[in-house]
mmCIF file of C-alpha atoms in Angstrom:
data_model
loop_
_atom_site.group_PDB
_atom_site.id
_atom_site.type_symbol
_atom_site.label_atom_id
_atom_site.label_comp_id
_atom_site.label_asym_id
_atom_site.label_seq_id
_atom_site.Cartn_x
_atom_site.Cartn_y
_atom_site.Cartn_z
ATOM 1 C CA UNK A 586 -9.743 -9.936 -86.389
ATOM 2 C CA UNK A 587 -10.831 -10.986 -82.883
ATOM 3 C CA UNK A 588 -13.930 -9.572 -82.039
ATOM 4 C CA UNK A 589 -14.680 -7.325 -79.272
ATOM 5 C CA UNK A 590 -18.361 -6.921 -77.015
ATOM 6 C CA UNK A 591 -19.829 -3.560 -76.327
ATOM 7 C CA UNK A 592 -19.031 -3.834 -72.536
ATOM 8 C CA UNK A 593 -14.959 -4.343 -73.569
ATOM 9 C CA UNK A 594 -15.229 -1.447 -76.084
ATOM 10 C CA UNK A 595 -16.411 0.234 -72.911
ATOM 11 C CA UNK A 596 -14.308 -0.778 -70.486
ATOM 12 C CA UNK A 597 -11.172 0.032 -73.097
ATOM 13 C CA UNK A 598 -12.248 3.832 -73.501
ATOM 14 C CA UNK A 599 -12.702 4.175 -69.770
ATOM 15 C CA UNK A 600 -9.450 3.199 -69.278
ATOM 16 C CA UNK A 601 -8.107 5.230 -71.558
ATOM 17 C CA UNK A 602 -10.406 8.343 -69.999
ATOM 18 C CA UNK A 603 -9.135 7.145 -67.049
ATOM 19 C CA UNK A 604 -5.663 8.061 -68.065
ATOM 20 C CA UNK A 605 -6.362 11.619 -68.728
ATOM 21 C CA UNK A 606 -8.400 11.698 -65.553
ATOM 22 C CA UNK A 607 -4.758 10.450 -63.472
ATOM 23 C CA UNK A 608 -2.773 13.064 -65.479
ATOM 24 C CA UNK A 609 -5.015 15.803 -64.381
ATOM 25 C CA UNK A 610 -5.025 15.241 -60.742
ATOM 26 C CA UNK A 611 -1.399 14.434 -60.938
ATOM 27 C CA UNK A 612 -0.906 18.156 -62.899
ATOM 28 C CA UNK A 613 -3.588 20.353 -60.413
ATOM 29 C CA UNK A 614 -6.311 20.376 -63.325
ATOM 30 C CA UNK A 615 -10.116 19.934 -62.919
ATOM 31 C CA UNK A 616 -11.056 19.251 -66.277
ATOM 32 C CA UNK A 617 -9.811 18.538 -69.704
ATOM 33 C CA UNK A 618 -11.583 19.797 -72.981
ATOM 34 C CA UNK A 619 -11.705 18.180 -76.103
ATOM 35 C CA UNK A 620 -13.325 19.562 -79.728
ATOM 36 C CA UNK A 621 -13.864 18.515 -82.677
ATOM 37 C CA UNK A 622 -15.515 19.564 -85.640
ATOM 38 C CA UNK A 623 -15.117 21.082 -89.193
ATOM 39 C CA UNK A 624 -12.671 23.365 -88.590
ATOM 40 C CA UNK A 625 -10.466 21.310 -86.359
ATOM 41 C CA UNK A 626 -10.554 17.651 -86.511
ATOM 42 C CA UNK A 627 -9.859 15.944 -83.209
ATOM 43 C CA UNK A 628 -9.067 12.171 -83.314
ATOM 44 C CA UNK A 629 -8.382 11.923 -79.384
ATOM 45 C CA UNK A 630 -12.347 12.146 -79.527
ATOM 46 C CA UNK A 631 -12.592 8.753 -81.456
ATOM 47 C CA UNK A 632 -9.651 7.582 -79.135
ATOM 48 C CA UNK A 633 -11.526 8.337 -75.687
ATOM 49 C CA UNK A 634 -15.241 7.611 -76.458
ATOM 50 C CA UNK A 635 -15.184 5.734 -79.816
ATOM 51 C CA UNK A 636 -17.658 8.441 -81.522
ATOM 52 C CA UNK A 637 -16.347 9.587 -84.451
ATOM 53 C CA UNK A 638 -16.091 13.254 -85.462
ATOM 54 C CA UNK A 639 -18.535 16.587 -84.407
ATOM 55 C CA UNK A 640 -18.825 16.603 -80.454
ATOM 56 C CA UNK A 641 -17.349 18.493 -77.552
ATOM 57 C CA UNK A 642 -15.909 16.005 -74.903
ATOM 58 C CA UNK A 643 -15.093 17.274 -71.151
ATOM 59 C CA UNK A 644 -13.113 14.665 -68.945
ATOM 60 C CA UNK A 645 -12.989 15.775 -65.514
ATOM 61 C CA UNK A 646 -10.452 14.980 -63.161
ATOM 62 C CA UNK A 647 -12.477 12.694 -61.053
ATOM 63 C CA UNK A 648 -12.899 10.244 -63.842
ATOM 64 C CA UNK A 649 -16.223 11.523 -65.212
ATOM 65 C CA UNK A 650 -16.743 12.365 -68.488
ATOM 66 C CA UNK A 651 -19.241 14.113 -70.962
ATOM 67 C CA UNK A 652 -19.799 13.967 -73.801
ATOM 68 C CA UNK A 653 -22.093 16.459 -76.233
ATOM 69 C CA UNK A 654 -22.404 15.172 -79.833
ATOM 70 C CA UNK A 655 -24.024 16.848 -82.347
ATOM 71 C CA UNK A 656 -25.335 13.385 -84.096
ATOM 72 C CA UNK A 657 -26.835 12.378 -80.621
ATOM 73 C CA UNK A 658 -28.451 9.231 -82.039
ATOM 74 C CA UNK A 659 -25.507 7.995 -83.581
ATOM 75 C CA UNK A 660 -23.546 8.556 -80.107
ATOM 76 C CA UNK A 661 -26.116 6.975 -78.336
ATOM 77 C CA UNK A 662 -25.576 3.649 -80.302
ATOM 78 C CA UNK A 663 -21.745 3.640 -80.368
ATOM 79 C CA UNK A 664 -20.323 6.353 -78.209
ATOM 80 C CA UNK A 665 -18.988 5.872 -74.612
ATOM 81 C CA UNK A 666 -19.018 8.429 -71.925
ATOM 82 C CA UNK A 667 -20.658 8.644 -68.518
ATOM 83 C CA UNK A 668 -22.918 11.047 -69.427
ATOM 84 C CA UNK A 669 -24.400 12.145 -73.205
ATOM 85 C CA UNK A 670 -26.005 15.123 -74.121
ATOM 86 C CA UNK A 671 -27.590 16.481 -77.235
ATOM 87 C CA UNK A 672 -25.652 19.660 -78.719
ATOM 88 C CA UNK A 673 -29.063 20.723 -79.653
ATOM 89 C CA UNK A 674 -29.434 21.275 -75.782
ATOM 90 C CA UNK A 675 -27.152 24.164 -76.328
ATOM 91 C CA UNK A 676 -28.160 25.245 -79.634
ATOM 92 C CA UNK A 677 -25.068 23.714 -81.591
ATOM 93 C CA UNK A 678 -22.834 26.669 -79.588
ATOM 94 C CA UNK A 679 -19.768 24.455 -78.299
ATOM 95 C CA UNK A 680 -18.977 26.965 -76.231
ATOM 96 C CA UNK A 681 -22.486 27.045 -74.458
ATOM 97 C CA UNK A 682 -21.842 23.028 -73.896
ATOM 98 C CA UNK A 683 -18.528 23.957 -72.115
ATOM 99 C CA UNK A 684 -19.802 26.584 -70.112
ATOM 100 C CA UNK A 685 -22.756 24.854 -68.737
ATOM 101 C CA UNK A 686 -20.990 21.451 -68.079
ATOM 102 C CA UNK A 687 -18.157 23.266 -66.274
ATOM 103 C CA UNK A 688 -20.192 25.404 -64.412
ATOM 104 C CA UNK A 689 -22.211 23.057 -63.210
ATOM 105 C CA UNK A 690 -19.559 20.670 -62.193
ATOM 106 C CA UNK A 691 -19.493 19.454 -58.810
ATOM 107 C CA UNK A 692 -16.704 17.315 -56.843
ATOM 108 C CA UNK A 693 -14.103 18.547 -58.894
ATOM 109 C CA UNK A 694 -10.744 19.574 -56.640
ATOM 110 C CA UNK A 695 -8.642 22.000 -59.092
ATOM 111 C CA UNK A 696 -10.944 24.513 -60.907
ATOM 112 C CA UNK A 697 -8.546 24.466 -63.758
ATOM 113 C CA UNK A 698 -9.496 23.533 -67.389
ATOM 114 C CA UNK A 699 -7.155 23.460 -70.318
ATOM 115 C CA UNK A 700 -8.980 23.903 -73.566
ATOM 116 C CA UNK A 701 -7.842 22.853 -76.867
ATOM 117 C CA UNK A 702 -4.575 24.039 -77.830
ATOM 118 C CA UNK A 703 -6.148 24.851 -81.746
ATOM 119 C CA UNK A 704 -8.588 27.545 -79.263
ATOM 120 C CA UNK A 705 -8.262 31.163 -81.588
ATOM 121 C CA UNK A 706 -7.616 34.017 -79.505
ATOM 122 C CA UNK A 707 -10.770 35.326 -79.579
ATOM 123 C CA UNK A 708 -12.488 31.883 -78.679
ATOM 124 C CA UNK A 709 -10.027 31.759 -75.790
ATOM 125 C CA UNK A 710 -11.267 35.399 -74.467
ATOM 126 C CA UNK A 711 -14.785 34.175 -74.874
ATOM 127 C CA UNK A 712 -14.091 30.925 -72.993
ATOM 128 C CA UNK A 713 -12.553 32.803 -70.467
ATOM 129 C CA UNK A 714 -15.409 35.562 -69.877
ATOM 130 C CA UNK A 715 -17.981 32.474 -69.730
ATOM 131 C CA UNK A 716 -15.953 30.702 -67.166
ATOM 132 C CA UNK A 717 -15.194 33.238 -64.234
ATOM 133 C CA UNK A 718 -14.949 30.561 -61.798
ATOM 134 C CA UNK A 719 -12.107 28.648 -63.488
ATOM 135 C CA UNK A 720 -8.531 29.113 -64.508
ATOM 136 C CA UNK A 721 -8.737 28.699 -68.216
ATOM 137 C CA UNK A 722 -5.735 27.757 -69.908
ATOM 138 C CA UNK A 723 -4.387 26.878 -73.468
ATOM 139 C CA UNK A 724 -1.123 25.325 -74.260
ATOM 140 C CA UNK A 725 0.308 22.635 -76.330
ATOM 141 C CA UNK A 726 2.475 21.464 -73.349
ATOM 142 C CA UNK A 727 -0.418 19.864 -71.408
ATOM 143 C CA UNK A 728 -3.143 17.333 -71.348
ATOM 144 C CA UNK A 729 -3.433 17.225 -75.082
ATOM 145 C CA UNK A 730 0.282 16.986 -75.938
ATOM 146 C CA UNK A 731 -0.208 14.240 -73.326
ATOM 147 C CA UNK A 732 -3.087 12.353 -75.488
ATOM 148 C CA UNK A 733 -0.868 12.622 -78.102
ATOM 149 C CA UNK A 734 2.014 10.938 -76.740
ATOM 150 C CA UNK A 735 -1.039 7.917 -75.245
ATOM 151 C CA UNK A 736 -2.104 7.415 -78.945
ATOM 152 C CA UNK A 737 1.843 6.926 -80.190
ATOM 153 C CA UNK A 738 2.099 3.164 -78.383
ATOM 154 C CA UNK A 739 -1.032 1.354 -79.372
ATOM 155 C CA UNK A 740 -3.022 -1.318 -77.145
ATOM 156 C CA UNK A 741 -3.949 -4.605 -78.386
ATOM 157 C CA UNK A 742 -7.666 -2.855 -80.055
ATOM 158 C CA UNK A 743 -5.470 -0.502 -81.961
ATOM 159 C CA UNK A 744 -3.070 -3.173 -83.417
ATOM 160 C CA UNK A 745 -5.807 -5.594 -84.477
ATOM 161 C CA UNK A 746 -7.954 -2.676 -85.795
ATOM 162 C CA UNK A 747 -4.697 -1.729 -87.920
ATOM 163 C CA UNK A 748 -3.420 -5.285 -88.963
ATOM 164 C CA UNK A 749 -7.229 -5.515 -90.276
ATOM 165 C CA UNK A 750 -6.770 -2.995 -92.092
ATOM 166 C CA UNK A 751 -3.279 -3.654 -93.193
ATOM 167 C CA UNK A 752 -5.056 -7.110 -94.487
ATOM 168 C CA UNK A 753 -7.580 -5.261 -96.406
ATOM 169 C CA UNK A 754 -4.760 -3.018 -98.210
ATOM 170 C CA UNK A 755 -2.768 -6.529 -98.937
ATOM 171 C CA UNK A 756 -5.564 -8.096 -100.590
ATOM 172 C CA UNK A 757 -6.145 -4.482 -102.875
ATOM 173 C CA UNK A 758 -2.494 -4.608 -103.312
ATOM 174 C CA UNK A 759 -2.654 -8.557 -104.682
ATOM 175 C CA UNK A 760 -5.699 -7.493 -107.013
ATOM 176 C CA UNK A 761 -3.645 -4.501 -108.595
ATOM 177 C CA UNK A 762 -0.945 -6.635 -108.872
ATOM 178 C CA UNK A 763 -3.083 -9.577 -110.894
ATOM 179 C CA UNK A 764 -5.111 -6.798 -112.708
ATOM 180 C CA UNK A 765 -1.180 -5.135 -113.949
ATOM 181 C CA UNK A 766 -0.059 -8.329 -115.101
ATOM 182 C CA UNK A 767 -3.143 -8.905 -116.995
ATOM 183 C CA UNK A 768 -3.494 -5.228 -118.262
ATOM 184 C CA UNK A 769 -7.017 -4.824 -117.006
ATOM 185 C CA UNK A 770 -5.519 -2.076 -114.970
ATOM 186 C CA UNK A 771 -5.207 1.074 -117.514
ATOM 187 C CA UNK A 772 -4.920 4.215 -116.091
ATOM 188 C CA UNK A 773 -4.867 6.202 -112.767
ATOM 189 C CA UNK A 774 -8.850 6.115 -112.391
ATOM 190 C CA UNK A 775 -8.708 2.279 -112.539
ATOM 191 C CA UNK A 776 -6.602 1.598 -109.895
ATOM 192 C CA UNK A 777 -7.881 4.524 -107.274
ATOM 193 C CA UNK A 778 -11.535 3.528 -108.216
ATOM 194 C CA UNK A 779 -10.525 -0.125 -107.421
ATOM 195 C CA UNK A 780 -9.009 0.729 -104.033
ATOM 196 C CA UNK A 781 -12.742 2.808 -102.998
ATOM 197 C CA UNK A 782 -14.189 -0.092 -104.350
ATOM 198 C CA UNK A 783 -12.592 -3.071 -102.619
ATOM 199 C CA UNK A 784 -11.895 -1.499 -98.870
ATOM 200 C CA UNK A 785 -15.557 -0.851 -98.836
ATOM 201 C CA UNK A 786 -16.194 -4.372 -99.744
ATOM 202 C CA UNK A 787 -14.109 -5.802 -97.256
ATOM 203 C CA UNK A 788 -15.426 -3.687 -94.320
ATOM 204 C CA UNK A 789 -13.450 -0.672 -93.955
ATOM 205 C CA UNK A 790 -14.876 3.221 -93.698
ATOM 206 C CA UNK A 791 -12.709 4.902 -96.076
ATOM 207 C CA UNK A 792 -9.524 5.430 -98.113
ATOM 208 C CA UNK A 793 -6.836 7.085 -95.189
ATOM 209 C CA UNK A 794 -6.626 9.679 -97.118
ATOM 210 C CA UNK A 795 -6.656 11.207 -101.034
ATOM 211 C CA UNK A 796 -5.175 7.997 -103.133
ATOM 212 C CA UNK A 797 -1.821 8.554 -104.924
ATOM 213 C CA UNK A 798 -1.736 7.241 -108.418
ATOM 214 C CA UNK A 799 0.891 8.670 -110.639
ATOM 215 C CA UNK A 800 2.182 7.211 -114.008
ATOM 216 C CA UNK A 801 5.996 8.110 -114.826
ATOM 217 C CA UNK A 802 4.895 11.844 -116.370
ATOM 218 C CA UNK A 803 4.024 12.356 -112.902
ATOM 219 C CA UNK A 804 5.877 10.206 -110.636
ATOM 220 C CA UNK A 805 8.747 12.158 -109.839
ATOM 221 C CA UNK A 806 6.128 14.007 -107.450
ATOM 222 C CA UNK A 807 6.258 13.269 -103.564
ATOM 223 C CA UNK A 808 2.483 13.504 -103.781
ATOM 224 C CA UNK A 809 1.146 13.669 -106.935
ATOM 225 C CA UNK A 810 -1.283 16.838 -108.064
ATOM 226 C CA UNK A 811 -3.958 15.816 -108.246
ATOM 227 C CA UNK A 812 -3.851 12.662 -106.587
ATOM 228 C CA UNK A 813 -4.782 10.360 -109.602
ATOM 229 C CA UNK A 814 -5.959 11.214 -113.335
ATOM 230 C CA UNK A 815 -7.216 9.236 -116.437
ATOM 231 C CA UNK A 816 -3.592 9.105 -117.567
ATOM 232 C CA UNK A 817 -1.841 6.063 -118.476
ATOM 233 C CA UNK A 818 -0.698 3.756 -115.254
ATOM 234 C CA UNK A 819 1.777 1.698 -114.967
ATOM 235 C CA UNK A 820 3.010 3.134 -118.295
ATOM 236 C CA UNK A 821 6.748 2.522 -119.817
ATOM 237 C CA UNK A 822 8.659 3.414 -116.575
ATOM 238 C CA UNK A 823 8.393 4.212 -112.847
ATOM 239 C CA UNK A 824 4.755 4.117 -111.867
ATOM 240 C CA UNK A 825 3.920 5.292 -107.691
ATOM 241 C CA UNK A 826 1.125 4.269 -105.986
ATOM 242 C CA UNK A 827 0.560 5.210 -102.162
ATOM 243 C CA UNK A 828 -3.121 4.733 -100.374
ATOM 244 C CA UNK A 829 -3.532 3.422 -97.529
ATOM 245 C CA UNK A 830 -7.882 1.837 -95.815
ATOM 246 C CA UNK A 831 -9.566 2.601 -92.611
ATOM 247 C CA UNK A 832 -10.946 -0.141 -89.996
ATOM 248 C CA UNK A 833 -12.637 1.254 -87.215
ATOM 249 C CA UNK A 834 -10.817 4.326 -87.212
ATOM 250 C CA UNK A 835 -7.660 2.917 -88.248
ATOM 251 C CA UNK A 836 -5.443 3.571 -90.813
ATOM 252 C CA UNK A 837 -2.961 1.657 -92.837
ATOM 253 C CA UNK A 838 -0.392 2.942 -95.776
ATOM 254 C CA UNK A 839 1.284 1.735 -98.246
ATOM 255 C CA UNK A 840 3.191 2.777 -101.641
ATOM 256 C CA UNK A 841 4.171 0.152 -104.271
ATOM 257 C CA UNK A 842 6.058 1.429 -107.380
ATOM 258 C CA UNK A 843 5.545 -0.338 -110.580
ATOM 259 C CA UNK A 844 8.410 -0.719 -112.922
ATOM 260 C CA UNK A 845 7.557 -1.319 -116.421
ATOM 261 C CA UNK A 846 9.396 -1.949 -119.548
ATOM 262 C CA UNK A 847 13.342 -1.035 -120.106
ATOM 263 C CA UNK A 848 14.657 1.464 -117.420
ATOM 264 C CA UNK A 849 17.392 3.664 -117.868
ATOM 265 C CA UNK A 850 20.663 2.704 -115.882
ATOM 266 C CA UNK A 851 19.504 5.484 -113.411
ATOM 267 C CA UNK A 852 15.967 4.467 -112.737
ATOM 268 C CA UNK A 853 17.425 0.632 -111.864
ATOM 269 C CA UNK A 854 19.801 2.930 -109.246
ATOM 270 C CA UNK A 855 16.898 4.501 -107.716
ATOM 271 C CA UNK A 856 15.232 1.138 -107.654
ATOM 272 C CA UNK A 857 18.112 -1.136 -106.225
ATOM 273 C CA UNK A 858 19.026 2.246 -103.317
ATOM 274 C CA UNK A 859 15.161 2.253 -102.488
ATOM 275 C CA UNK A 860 15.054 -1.388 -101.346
ATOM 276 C CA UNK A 861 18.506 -1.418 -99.836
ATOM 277 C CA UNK A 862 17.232 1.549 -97.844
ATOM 278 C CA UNK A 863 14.216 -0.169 -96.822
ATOM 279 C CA UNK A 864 15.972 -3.473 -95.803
ATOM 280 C CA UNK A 865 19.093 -1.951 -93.765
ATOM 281 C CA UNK A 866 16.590 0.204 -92.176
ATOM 282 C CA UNK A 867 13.777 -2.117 -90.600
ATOM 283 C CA UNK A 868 16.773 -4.062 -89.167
ATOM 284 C CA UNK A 869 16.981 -0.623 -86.821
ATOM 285 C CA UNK A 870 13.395 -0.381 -85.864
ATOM 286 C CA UNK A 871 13.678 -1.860 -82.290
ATOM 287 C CA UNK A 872 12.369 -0.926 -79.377
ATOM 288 C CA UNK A 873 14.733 0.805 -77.464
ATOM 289 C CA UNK A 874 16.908 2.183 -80.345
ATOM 290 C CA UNK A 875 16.879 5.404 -81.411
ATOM 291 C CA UNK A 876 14.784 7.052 -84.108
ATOM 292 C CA UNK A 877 16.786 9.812 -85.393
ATOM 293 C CA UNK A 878 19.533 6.753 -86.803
ATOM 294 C CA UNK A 879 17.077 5.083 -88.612
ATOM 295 C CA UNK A 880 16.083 8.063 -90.278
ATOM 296 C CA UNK A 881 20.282 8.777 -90.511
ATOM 297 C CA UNK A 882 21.187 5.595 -91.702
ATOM 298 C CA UNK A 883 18.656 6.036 -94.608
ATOM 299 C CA UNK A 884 20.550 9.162 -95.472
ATOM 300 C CA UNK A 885 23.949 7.922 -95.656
ATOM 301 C CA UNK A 886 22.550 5.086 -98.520
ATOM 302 C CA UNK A 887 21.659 7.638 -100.743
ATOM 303 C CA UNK A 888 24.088 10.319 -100.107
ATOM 304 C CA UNK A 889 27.057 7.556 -100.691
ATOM 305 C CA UNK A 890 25.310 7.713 -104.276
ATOM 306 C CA UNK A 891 24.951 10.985 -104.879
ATOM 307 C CA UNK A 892 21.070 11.157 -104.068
ATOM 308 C CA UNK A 893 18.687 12.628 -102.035
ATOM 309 C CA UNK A 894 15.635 11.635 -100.057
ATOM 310 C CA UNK A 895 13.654 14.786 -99.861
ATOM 311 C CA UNK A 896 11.204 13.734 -97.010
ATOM 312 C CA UNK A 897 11.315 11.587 -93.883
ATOM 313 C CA UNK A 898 11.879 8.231 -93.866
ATOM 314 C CA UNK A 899 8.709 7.488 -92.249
ATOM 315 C CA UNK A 900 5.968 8.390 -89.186
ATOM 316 C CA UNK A 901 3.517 6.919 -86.955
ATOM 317 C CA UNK A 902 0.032 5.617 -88.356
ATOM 318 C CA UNK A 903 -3.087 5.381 -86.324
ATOM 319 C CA UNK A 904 -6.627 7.275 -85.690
ATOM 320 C CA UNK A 905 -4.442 9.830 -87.980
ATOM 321 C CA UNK A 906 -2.329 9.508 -91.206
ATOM 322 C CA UNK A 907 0.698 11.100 -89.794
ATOM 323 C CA UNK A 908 0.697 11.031 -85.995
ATOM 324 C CA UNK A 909 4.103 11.345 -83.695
ATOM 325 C CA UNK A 910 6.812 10.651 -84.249
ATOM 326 C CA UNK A 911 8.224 11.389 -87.382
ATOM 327 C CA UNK A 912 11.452 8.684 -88.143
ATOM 328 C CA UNK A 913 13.354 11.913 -88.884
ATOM 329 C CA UNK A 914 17.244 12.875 -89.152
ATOM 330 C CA UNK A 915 16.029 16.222 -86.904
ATOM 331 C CA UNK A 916 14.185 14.239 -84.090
ATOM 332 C CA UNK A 917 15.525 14.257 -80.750
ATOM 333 C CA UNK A 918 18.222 11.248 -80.298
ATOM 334 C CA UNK A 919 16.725 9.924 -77.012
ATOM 335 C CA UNK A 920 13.367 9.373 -78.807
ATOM 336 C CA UNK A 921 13.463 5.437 -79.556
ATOM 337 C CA UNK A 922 11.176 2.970 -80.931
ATOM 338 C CA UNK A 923 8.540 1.783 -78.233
ATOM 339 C CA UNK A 924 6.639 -1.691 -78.371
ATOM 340 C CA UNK A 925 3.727 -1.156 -79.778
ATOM 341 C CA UNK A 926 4.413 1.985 -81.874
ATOM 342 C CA UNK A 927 3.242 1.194 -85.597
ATOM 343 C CA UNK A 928 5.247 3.479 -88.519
ATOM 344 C CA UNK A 929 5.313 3.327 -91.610
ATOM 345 C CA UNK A 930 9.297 2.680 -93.543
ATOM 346 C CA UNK A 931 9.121 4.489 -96.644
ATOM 347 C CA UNK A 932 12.421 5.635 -98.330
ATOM 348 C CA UNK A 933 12.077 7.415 -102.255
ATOM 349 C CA UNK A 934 13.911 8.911 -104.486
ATOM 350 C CA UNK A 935 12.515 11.406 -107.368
ATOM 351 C CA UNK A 936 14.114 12.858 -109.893
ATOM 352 C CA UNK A 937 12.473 14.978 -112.803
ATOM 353 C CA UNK A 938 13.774 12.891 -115.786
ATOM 354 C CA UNK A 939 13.350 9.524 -114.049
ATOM 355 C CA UNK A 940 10.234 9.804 -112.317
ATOM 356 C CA UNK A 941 10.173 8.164 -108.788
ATOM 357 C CA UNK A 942 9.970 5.273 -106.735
ATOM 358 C CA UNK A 943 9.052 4.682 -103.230
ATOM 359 C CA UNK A 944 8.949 1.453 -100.751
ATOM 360 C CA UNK A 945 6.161 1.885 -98.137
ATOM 361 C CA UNK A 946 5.413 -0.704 -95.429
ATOM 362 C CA UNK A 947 3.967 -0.610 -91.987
ATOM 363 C CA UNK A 948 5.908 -1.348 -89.047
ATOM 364 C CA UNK A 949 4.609 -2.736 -85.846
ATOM 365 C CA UNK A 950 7.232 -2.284 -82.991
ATOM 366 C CA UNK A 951 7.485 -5.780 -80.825
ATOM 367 C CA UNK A 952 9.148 -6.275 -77.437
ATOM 368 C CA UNK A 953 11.969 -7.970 -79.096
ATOM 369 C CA UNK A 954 12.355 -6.411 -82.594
ATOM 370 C CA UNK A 955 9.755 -5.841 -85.512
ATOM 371 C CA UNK A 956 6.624 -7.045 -87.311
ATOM 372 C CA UNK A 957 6.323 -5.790 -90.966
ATOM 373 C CA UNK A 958 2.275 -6.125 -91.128
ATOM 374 C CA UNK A 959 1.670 -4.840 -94.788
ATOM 375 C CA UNK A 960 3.186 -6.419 -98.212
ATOM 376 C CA UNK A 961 3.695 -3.754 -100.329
ATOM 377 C CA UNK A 962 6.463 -4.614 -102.753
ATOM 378 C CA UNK A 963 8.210 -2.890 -106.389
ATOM 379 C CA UNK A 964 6.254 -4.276 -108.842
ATOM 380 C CA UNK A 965 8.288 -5.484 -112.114
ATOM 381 C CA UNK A 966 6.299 -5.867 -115.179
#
């Protein structure tokens, strides 16, 4: 992946803050508050200063920003803000950091804040009480819907942060693939505990989120309870697998199904609708098309053969596993693919006899059409 200096990390985050700083002076709002922490994970955090989880971050509308970590070293060597301060300062209280900061806030024209939409009740009274001076507000219509909506079309750091990591995933997915064939792959265990092993090898944080190994007596599960277990995998059947790697924040996922042994007329129906589904359907993510008949079109496959896809056909991937928008049948029609918005295309079918089987790649939206960036693939053996 190309790399990137400090100072263009920097100057990447500041124009993102910068952003958020426009859309408050546009709106009549001073200031802009941003938590997370281990009740409420915030990934906008990661997205605006590039420090990871557990600090309070206040972007004013004049451009400044602050930013109150609870790991202040660790911020200090990777974070970006105009100004860092130790939550220690305010003894760990988040809402002592917010108070002091705002109250002590000078050149700002609105004295309007909106606080995290996640703020209890009780938090919000307390926020307001400690604040007399501003007009505290809390909705899910403002500045942090409108984060949100800045994360769903990624810059050129988020798509070579992802492709990395899409990379990563298709080298794990061409070991499992070798290691099936061979049968040095056994069970559930083996495969997740090859996954932790090999992202971390090849330079990424973490799994995106709790790995997905099911063998057919558990396949016919969207997401398999627990994820993975010592039981047989692949086994005589339909076999799922769906993990996706992190890269700086950034998430890929996948889901291969492996297809062992003599299937039932039924399971080589699921099979042959699952790819049809997936091929008809990338030819329809394009920017400027709309979402919802994607998401429609994969419906109409399996309901002309008497099946059911009981989830959506896919969603956007980034700083999160499941961010907006959802390629769904209930989505608004005038929502269309963007440049620059990665999803994932994932049609399954699962059926209690059978078992299940599900086609996961990631989709990069281009100006002109689409870039599949993963390899995931059904797996015959």
């Amino acid at each position: 992946m190309k790399q990137y200096t400090n100072e263009q990390l920097k100057n990447i985050y500041r124009e993102r803050r910068q952003k958020i700083a426009d859309y408050l002076t546009e709106n009549g709002t001073g200031a802009a508050v941003f938590i997370d922490n281990e009740e409420h994970r915030e990934p906008s955090l990661r997205y605006f200063t590039g420090h990871p989880s557990d600090a309070v971050l206040i972007i004013y509308s004049t451009g400044k920003s602050v930013l109150i970590p609870w790991d202040i070293i660790l911020a200090e060597k990777i974070a970006s803000a105009d100004k860092i301060i130790p939550l220690t300062k305010y003894k760990n209280d988040n809402l002592q950091a917010v108070k002091a900061n705002l109250n002590a806030a000078r050149g700002v024209s609105f004295m309007k804040v909106e606080l995290p939409p996640q703020t209890s009740y009780p938090d919000f009274i307390n926020f307001i009480d400690a604040l007399p001076l501003w007009d505290v507000k809390c909705t899910k219509e403002g500045v942090h819907k409108y984060a949100v909506e800045l994360r769903m079309v990624k810059d050129e750091y988020e798509i070579e942060c992802t492709k990395e990591a899409c990379r990563v995933g298709d080298l794990i997915i061409q070991a499992i693939e070798q290691k099936v064939q061979d049968g040095s792959i056994k069970t559930e265990s083996d495969v997740a505990l090859l996954i932790e092993k090999m992202l971390r090898e090849n330079g990424c944080e973490k799994t995106g989120f709790d790995t997905l190994a099911a063998g057919p007596e558990r396949s016919w599960a969207i997401h398999a309870f627990p994820g993975y277990t010592n039981a047989p995998w692949p086994a005589e059947g339909l076999s799922i697998l769906d993990f996706g790697v992190v890269y700086n924040g950034y998430t890929s996922d996948t889901t291969l199904t492996v297809a062992k042994g003599e299937l039932t007329p039924n399971q080589e129906k699921m099979l042959n609708l699952v790819k049809a589904a997936s091929d008809e359907c990338l030819l329809l993510y394009k920017p400027g098309l709309s979402i919802k008949k994607a998401a429609e079109r994969a419906d109409e496959i399996f309901q002309a053969s008497g099946k059911h896809m009981p989830h959506t056909l896919g969603h956007g991937i980034g700083l999160e596993i499941h961010e907006y928008p959802r390629v769904s049948s209930k989505l608004d029609e005038e929502v269309t693919f963007k440049s620059g918005m990665i999803l994932t295309l994932e049609p399954g079918l699962y059926e209690k006899d059978s078992g299940g089987v599900r086609l996961e790649n990631d989709v990069l939206i281009t100006e002109t059409g689409n870039e599949v960036i993963t390899s995931s693939k059904i797996i015959r053996i």
